[in-house]
Short mmCIF file of C-alpha atoms in Angstrom, two decimals:
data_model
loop_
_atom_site.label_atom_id
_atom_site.label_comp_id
_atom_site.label_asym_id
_atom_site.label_seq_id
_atom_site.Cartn_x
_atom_site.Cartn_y
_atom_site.Cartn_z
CA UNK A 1 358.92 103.82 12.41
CA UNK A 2 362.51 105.57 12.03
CA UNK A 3 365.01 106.06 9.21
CA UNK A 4 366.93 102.94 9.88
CA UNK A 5 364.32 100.53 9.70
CA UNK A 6 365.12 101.46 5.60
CA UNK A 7 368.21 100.29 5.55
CA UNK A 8 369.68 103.47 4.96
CA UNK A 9 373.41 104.14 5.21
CA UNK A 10 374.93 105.14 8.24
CA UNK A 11 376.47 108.08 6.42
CA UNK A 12 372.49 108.95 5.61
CA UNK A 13 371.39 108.36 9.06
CA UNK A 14 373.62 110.67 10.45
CA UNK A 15 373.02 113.86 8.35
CA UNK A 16 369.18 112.92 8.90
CA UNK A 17 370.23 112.77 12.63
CA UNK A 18 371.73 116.31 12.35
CA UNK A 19 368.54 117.87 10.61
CA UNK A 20 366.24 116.76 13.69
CA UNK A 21 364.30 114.51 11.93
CA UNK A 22 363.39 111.40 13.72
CA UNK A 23 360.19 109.81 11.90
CA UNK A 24 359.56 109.33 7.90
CA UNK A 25 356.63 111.21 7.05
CA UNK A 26 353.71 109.52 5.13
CA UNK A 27 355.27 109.82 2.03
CA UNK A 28 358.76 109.11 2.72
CA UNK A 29 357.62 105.88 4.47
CA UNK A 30 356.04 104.98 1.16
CA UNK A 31 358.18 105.66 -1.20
CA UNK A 32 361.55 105.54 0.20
CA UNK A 33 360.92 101.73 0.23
CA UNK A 34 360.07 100.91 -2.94
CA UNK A 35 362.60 104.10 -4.53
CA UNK A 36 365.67 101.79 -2.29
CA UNK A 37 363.96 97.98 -4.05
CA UNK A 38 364.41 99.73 -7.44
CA UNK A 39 361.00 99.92 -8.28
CA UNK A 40 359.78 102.72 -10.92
CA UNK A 41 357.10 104.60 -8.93
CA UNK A 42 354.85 107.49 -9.33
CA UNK A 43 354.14 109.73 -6.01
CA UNK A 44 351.30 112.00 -5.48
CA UNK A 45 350.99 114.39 -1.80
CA UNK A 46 350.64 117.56 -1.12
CA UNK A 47 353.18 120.20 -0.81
CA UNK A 48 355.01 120.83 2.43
CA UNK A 49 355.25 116.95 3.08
CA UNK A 50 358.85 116.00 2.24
CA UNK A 51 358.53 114.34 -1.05
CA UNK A 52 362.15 115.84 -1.51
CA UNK A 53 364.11 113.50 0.97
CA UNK A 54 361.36 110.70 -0.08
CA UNK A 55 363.58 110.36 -3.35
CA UNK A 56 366.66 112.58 -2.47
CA UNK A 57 367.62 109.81 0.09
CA UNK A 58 367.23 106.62 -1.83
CA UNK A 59 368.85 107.99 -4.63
CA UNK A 60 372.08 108.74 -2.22
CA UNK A 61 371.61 105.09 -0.77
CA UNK A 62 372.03 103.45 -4.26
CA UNK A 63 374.69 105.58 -5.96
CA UNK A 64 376.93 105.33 -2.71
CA UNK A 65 377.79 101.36 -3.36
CA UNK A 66 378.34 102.13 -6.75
CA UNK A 67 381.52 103.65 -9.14
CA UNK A 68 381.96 107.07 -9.38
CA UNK A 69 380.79 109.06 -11.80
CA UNK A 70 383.57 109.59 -15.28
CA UNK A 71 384.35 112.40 -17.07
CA UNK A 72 381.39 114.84 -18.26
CA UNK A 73 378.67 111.66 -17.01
CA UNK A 74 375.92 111.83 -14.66
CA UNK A 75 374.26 108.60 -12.75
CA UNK A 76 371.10 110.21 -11.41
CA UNK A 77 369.20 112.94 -12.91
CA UNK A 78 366.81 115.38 -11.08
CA UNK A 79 364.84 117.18 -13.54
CA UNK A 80 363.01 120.27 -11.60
CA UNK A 81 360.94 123.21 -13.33
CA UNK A 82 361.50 126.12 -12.20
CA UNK A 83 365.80 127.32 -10.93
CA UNK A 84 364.20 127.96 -7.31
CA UNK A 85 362.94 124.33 -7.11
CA UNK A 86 365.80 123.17 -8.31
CA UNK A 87 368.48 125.24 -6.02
CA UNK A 88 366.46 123.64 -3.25
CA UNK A 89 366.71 120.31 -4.48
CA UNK A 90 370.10 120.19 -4.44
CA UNK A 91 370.57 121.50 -1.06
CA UNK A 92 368.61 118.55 0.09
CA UNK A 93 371.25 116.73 -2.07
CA UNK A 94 374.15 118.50 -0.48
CA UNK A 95 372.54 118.48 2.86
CA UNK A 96 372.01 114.40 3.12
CA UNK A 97 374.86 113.38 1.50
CA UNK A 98 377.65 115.70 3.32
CA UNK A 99 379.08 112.71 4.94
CA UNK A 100 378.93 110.82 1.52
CA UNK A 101 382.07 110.34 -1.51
CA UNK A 102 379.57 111.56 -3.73
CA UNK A 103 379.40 114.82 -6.37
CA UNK A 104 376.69 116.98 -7.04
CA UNK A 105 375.76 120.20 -8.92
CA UNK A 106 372.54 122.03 -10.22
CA UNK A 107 372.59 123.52 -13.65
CA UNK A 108 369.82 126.16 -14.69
CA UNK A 109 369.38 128.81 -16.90
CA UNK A 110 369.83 132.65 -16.14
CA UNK A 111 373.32 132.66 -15.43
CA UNK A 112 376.77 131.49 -17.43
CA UNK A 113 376.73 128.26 -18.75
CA UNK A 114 380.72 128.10 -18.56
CA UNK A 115 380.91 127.04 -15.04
CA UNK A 116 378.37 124.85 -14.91
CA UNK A 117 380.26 123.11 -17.66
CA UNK A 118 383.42 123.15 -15.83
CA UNK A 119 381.59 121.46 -12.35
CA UNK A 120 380.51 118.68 -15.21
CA UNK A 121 384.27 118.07 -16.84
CA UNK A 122 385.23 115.50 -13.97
CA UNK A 123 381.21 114.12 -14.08
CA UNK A 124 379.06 114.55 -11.38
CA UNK A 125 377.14 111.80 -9.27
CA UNK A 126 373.80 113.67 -8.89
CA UNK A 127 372.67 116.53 -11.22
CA UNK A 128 369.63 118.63 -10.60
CA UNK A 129 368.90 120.48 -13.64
CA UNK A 130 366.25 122.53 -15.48
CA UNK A 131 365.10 121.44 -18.86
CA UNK A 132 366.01 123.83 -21.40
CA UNK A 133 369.59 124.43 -19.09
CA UNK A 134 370.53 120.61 -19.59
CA UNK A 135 369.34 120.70 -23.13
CA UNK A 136 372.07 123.30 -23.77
CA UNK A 137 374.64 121.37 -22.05
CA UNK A 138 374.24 118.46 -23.64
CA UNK A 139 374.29 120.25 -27.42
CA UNK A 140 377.80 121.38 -26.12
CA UNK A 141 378.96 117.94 -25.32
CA UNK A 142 379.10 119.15 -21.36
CA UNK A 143 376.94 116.16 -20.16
CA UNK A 144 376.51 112.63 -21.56
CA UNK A 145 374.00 110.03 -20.30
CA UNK A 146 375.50 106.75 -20.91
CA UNK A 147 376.17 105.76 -16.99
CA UNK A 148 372.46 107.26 -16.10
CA UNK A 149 371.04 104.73 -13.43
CA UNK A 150 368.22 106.67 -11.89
CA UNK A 151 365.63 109.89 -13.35
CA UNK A 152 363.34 111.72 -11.05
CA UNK A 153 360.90 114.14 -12.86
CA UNK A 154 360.09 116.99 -9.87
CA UNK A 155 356.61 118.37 -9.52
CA UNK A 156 355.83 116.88 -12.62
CA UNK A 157 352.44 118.62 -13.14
CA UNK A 158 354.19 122.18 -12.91
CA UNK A 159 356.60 121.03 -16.11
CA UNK A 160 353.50 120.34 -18.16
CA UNK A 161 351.82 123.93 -16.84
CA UNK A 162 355.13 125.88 -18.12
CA UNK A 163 354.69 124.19 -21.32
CA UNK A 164 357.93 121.68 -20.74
CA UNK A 165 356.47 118.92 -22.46
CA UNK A 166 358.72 119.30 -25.57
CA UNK A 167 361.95 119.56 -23.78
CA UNK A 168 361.25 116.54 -21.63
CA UNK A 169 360.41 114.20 -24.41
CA UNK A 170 363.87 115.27 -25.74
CA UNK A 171 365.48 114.62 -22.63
CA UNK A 172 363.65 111.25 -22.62
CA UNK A 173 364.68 110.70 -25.98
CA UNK A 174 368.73 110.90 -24.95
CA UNK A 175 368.63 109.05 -22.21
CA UNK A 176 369.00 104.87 -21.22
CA UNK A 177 366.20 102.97 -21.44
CA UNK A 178 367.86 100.48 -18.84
CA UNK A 179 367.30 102.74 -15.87
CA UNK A 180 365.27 103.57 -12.88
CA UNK A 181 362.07 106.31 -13.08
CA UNK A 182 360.74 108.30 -10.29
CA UNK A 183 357.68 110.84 -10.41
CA UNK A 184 356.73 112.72 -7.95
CA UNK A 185 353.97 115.75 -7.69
CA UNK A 186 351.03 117.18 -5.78
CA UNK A 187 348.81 116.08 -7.91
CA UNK A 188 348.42 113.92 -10.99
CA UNK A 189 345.85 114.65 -13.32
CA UNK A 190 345.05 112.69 -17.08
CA UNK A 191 347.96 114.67 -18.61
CA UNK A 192 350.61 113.53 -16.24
CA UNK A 193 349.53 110.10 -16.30
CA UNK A 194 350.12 110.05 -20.19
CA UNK A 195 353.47 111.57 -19.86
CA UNK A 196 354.24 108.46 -17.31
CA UNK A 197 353.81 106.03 -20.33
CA UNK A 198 356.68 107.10 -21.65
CA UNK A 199 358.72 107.53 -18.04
CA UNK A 200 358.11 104.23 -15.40
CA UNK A 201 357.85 100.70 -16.34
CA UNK A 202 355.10 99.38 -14.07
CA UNK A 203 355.07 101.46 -11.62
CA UNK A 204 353.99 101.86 -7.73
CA UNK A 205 351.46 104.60 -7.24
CA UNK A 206 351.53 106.15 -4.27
CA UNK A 207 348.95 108.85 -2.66
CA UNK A 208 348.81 109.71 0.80
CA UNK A 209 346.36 112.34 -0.12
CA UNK A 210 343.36 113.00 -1.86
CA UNK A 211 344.18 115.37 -4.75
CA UNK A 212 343.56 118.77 -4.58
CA UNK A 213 343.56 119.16 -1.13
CA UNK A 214 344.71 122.09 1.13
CA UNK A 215 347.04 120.68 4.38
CA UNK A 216 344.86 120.64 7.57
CA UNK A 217 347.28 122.60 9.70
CA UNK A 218 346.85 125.41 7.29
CA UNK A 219 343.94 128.20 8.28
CA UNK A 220 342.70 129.71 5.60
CA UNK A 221 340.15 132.66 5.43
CA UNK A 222 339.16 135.75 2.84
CA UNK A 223 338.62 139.01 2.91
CA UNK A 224 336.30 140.72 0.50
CA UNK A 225 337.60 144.05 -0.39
CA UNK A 226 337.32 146.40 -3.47
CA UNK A 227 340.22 146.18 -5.70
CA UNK A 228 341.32 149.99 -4.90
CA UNK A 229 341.37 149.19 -1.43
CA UNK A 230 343.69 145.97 -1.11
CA UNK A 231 347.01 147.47 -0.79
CA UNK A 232 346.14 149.59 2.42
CA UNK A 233 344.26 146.85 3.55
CA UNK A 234 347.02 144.57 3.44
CA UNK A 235 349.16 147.26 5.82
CA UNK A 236 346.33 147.26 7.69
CA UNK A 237 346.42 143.58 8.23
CA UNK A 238 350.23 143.54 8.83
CA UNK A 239 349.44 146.33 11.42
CA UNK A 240 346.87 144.81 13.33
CA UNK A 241 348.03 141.30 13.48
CA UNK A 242 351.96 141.85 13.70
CA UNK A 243 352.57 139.80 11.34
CA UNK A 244 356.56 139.06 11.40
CA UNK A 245 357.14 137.27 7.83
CA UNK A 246 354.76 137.01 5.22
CA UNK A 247 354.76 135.54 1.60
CA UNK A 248 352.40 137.74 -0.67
CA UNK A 249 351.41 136.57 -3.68
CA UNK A 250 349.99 138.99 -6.60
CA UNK A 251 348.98 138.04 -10.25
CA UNK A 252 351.48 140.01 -12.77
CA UNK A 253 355.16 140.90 -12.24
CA UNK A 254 354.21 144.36 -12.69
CA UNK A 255 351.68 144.37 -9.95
CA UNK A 256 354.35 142.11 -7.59
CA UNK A 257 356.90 145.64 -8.73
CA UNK A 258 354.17 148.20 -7.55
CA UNK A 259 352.92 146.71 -4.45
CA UNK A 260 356.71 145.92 -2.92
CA UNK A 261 356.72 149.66 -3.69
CA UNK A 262 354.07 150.69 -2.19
CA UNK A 263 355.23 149.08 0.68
CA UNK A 264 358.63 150.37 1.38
CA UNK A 265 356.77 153.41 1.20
CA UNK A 266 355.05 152.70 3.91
CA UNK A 267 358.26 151.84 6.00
CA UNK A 268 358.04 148.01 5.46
CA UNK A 269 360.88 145.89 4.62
CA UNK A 270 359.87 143.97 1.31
CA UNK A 271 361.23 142.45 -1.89
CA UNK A 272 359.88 140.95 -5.10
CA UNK A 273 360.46 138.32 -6.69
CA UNK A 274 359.77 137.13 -10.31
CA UNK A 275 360.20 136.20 -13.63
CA UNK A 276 361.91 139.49 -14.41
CA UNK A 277 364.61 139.71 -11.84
CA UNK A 278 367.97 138.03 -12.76
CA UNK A 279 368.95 134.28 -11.02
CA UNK A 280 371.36 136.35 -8.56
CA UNK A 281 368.87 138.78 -7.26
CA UNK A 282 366.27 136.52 -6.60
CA UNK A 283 369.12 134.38 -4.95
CA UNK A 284 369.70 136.77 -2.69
CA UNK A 285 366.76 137.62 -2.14
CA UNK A 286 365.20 134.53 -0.71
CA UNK A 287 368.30 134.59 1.18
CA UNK A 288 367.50 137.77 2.77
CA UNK A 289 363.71 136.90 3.27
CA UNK A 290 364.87 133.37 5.01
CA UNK A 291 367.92 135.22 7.20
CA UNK A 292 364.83 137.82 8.30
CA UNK A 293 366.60 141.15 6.73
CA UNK A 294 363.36 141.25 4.01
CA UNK A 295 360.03 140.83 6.65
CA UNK A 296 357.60 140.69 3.23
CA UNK A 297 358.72 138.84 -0.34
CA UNK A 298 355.96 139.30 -2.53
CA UNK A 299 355.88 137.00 -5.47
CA UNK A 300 354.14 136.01 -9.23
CA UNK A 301 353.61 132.00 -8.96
CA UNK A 302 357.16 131.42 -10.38
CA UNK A 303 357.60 130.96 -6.29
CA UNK A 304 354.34 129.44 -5.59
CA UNK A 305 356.28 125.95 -5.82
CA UNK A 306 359.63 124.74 -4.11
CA UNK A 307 360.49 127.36 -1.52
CA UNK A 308 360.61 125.74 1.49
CA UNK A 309 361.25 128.35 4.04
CA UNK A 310 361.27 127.44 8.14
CA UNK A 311 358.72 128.51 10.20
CA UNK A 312 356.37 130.75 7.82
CA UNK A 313 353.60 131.71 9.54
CA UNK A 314 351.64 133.58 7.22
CA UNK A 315 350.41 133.52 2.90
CA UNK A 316 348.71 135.99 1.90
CA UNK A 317 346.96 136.26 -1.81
CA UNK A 318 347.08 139.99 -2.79
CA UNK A 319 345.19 138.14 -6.68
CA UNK A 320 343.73 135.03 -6.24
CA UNK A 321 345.10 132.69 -9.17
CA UNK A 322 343.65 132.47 -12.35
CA UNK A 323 344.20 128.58 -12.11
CA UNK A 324 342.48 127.08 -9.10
CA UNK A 325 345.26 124.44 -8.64
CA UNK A 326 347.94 127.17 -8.05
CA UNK A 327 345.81 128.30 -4.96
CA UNK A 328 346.67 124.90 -3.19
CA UNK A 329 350.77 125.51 -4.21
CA UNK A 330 351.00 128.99 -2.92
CA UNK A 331 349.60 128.12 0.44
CA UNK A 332 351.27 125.31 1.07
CA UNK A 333 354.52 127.39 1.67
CA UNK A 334 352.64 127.79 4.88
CA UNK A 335 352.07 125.04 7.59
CA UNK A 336 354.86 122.82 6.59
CA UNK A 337 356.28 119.74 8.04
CA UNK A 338 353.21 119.75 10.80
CA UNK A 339 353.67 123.34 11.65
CA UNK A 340 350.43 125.30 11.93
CA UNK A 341 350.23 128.62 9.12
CA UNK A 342 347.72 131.25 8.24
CA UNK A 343 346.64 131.74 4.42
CA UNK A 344 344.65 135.23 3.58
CA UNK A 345 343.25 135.93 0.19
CA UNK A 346 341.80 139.60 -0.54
CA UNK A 347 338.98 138.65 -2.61
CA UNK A 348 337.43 141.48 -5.08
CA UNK A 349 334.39 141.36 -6.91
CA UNK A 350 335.76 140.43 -10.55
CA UNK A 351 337.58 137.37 -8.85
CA UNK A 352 334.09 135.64 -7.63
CA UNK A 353 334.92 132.98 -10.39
CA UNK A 354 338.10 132.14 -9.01
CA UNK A 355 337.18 132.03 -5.95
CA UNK A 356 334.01 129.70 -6.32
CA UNK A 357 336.40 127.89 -8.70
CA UNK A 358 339.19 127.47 -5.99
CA UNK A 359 336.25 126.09 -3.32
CA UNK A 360 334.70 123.99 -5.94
CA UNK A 361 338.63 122.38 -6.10
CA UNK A 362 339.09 122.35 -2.40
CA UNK A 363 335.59 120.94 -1.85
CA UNK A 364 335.07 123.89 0.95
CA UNK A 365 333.35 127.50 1.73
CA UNK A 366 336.51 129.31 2.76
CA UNK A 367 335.69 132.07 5.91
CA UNK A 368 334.78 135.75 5.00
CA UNK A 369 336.08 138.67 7.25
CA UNK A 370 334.99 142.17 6.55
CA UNK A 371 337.51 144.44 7.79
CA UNK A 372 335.91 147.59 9.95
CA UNK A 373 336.90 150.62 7.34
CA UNK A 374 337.28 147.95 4.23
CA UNK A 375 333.79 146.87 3.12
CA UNK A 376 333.57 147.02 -0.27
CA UNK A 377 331.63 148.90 -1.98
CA UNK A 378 331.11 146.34 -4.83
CA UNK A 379 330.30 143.25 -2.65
CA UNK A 380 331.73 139.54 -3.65
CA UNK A 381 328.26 137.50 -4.02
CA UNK A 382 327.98 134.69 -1.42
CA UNK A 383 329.08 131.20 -3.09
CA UNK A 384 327.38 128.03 -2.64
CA UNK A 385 329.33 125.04 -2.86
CA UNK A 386 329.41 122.66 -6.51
CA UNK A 387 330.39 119.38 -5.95
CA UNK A 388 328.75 118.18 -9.60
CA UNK A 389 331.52 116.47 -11.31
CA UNK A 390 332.79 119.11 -14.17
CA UNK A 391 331.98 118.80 -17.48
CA UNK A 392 335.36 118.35 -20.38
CA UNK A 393 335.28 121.29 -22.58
CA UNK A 394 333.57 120.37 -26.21
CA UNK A 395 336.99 120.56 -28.72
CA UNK A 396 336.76 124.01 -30.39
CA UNK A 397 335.53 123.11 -34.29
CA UNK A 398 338.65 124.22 -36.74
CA UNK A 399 338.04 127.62 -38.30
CA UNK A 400 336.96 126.57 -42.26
CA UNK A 401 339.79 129.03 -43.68
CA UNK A 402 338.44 128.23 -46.80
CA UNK A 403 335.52 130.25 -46.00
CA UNK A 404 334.80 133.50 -48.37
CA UNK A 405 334.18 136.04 -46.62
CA UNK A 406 331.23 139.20 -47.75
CA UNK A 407 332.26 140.46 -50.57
CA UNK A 408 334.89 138.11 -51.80
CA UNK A 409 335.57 135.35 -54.43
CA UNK A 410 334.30 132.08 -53.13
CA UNK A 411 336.72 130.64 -55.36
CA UNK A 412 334.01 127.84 -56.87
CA UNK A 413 333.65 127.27 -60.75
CA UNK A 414 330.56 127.96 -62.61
CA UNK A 415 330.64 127.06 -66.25
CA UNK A 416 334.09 126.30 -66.10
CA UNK A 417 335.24 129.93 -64.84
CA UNK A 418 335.70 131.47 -61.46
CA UNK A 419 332.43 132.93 -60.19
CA UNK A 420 332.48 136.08 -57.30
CA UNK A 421 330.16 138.00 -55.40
CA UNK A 422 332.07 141.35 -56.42
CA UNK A 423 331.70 141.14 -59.98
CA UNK A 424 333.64 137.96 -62.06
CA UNK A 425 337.37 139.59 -60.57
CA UNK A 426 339.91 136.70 -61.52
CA UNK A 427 342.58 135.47 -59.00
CA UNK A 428 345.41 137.52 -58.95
CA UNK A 429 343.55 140.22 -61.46
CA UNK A 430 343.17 143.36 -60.23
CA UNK A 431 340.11 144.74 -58.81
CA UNK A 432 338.39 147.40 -61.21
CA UNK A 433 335.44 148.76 -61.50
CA UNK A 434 334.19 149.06 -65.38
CA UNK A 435 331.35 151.23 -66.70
CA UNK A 436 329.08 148.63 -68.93
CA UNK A 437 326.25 148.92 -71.39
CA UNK A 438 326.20 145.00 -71.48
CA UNK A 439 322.86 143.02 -70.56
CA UNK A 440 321.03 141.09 -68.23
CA UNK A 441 323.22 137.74 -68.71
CA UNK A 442 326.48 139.48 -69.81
CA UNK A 443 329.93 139.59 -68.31
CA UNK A 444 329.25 142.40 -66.16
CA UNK A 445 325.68 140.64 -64.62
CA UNK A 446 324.64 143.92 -64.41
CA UNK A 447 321.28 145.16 -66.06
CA UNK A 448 321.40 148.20 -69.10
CA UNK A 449 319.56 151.16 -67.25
CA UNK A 450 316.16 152.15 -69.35
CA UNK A 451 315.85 155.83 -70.74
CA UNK A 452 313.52 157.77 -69.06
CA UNK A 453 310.44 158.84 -70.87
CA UNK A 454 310.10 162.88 -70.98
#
C-alpha cells in the first residue's frame, strides 16, 4: 500500500515524497481513510507510530478544496497538551502542507499572547493550540469558531492526566456542533471513553495495538542500584557503552536541575528540561539536543510525550515513574518509526512497587544487570509477574464533619438545651471554668465534695 492509493493530493504526495516516506504505517492506513470519508473516529497505538500524519494529512486533504479561512476564524482545530507536543504538531502541519495555499499557526502559553493574536487577525486554516492558551484568545475576541469544520483532541489521555478536563469541556462548549471529531492517543482507558460522548458522533475505533504495550523494537532492561549510587552509575554507563545521545528521565524538576549538574561536572554536555524553564529555553534546547550540540537532555515527564527526535538510540530512567503508564511514554521516544532503541531504568529499592507495577502493565519481567562496582547494598526483591485483573479502588467514605470531636460540644439537645462533654458551654459562649458547690444533678453535673472527718 502507498500514499496515493488515499486519494491524497498531489501537493500532499509530494511533501510525503520529500520526507522519505513510502508506506502508511498501521495506523495511518487505518485512519487516514476513514479521517478523508469524514467519519468521526477514535484512534488508539502506541507512541512512535505516526498517529501525527494519520490525522495531520487528511485534515490538509479536506481544507485544501475548501475557502480560506476569514478574519480571526479557524477551520480545523488541533488541541495538544503540553507546548512541546504541540510545536511538533504543527511542524508536521507546516511540513505536509508546504506546497499547499493553506495557513497555519500554534498558540501556547509561556510566551506573549500579542503575536499570536496578530498571526490570527487575517484567520488561520489550521491552529494547533493548548487549552488554557486558546481559552485566553478567545476571551480577547482573537479567535472565533464559527467556520470550524474539523477538531482533533491530541494524546487525549495526557489532557485528562494534567487535569484539562475543565478547559476542554469549555472549548467543547464554544465550538459547532456541525463538525468533524478526531481522537487520537496511546491508550484509551474508561475516562477517555466518557469524554468521547461528548466529542465523536458514532465513531470508528481503531487499535492497532493492544493497550499498554511497550514497541517491540525497543530493548528494555534494569539495573538495580542504591539510590546514592545512580548518578555515577549512570557516567559509568555512558562510559562504558559510548553512548552518543541519550534522553534521561528523573522524577522532580529539582532532581532533573541537580543531575544535569552533576553532569557537566563531569565534562558531559547536558541540558534540562522542565516545567520550570521558560518556552524559549526549552525551545532551544531541544534544538540543541536534536542538532547534537547537547549529547544528554534530561527531563521531568513534561517531555515524556511528543518529542519526536531522529535516530535516538538510547532512554534511560534515572526515577522510574510514579504512574506505570508514563513508563510506556518515556520509552517510546526510543525505537521510533521501526528503528531499533535501548531503554535503561536504575531501579532502587523504594521503587520495587513501581517497578512490579510497570511489569504488571507491560505484562513482562523486565532484565536485571548488576553493574561490577554497583551492587546495591539494599537489594530490589525479585518480582513475580501478576496478571490477576486489578481490583477498582472502594470510593473513600466522606469525612462526617459533623463529628464532635474529644472534648467538644456534640451539638445535640437534651431537655431542650445544648448538652457537652466539657461542661454545658453554650455556642458562641465562652469557655470558663466555674468553682461550684451545686449537686449531683445541678448545672455544673459535678458532685459537692464531702468534709473529711478529723
Amino acid at each position: 500500500m502507498s500514499f496515493s492509493t488515499f486519494g491524497l493530493c498531489p501537493q500532499i504526495l509530494e511533501a510525503i515524497a520529500e520526507q522519505g516516506y513510502k508506506s502508511p504505517t498501521p495506523i495511518q492506513a487505518k485512519a487516514i481513510p476513514a479521517a478523508i470519508q469524514g467519519k468521526d473516529v477514535m484512534a488508539a497505538a502506541q507512541t512512535g507510530t505516526g498517529k501525527t500524519a494519520g490525522f495531520v494529512l487528511p485534515i490538509l486533504n479536506k481544507l485544501a478544496r475548501g475557502e480560506g479561512a476569514q478574519a480571526n476564524h479557524i477551520r480545523a482545530l488541533i488541541l495538544a497538551p503540553t507546548r512541546e507536543l504541540a510545536a511538533q504538531v504543527a511542524d508536521s502541519v507546516e511540513t505536509y502542507g508546504k506546497y499547499l495555499p493553506l495557513r497555519s499557526t500554534v498558540v501556547y502559553g509561556g510566551v506573549k499572547i500579542n503575536p499570536q493574536m496578530m498571526k490570527l487577525r487575517k484567520g488561520v486554516d489550521v491552529l494547533v493550540a493548548t487549552p488554557g492558551r486558546l481559552l485566553d484568545l478567545y476571551q480577547q475576541n482573537a479567535v472565533r469558531f464559527n467556520q470550524l469544520e474539523i477538531l482533533v483532541l491530541d494524546e487525549a489521555d495526557r489532557m485528562l492526566d494534567l487535569g484539562f478536563i475543565t478547559d476542554i469541556k469549555k472549548v467543547l462548549a464554544l465550538l459547532p456542533r456541525h463538525r468533524q471529531s478526531l481522537m487520537f492517543s496511546a491508550t484509551f482507558s474508561d475516562d477517555i471513553r466518557k469524554l468521547a460522548k461528548g466529542l465523536v458522533q458514532d465513531p470508528i475505533e481503531i487499535s492497532v495495538n493492544p493497550q499498554n504495550t511497550t514497541a517491540t523494537t525497543v530493548k528494555q532492561w534494569i539495573c538495580p542500584v542504591d539510590k546514592k549510587q545512580k548518578p555515577a552509575l549512570l557516567i559509568e554507563l555512558i562510559r562504558q557503552n559510548k553512548w552518543e545521545r541519550l534522553l534521561v528521565f528523573t522524577k522532580t524538576k529539582k532532581g532533573a536541575n541537580q543531575l544535569t549538574k552533576y553532569l557537566a561536572n563531569d565534562g558531559l554536555k547536558a541540558a534540562a528540561i522542565h516545567g520550570d524553564k521558560s518556552q524559549a529555553v526549552r525551545t532551544k534546547t531541544l534544538e540543541d539536543f536534536k542538532k547534537g550540540s547537547i549529547k544528554i537532555l534530561v527531563a521531568t515527564d513534561v517531555a515524556a510525550r511528543g518529542l519526536d527526535i531522529d535516530q535516538l538510540p538510547q532512554v534511560v530512567n534515572f526515577d522510574l515513574p510514579i504512574v506505570a503508564e508514563d513508563y510506556v511514554h518515556r520509552i517510546g521516544r526510543t525505537g521510533r518509526a521501526g528503528l531499533k532503541g535501548q531503554a535503561v531504568s536504575l531501579v532502587s529499592a523504594d521503587e520495587f512497587k513501581q517497578l512490579t507495577d510497570i511489569e504488571r502493565l507491560i505484562k513482562q519481567l523486565l532484565t536485571r544487570k548488576l553493574m561490577d562496582g554497583f551492587e546495591p547494598d539494599h537489594n530490589v526483591p525479585e518480582s513475580k509477574l501478576d496478571l490477576r485483573p486489578r481490583k477498582p479502588k472502594k470510593p473513600k467514605k466522606p469525612k462526617n464533619l459533623n463529628k464532635p470531636k474529644t472534648g467538644q460540644q456534640t451539638g445535640a439537645r437534651s431537655g431542650g438545651k445544648f448538652s457537652s462533654k466539657s461542661g454545658g458551654q453554650k455556642p458562641g459562649g465562652r469557655n470558663k471554668t466555674r468553682a461550684t458547690n451545686s449537686t449531683a444533678g445541678g448545672k455544673s453535673g459535678h458532685k459537692k465534695k464531702r468534709p473529711t472527718r478529723p
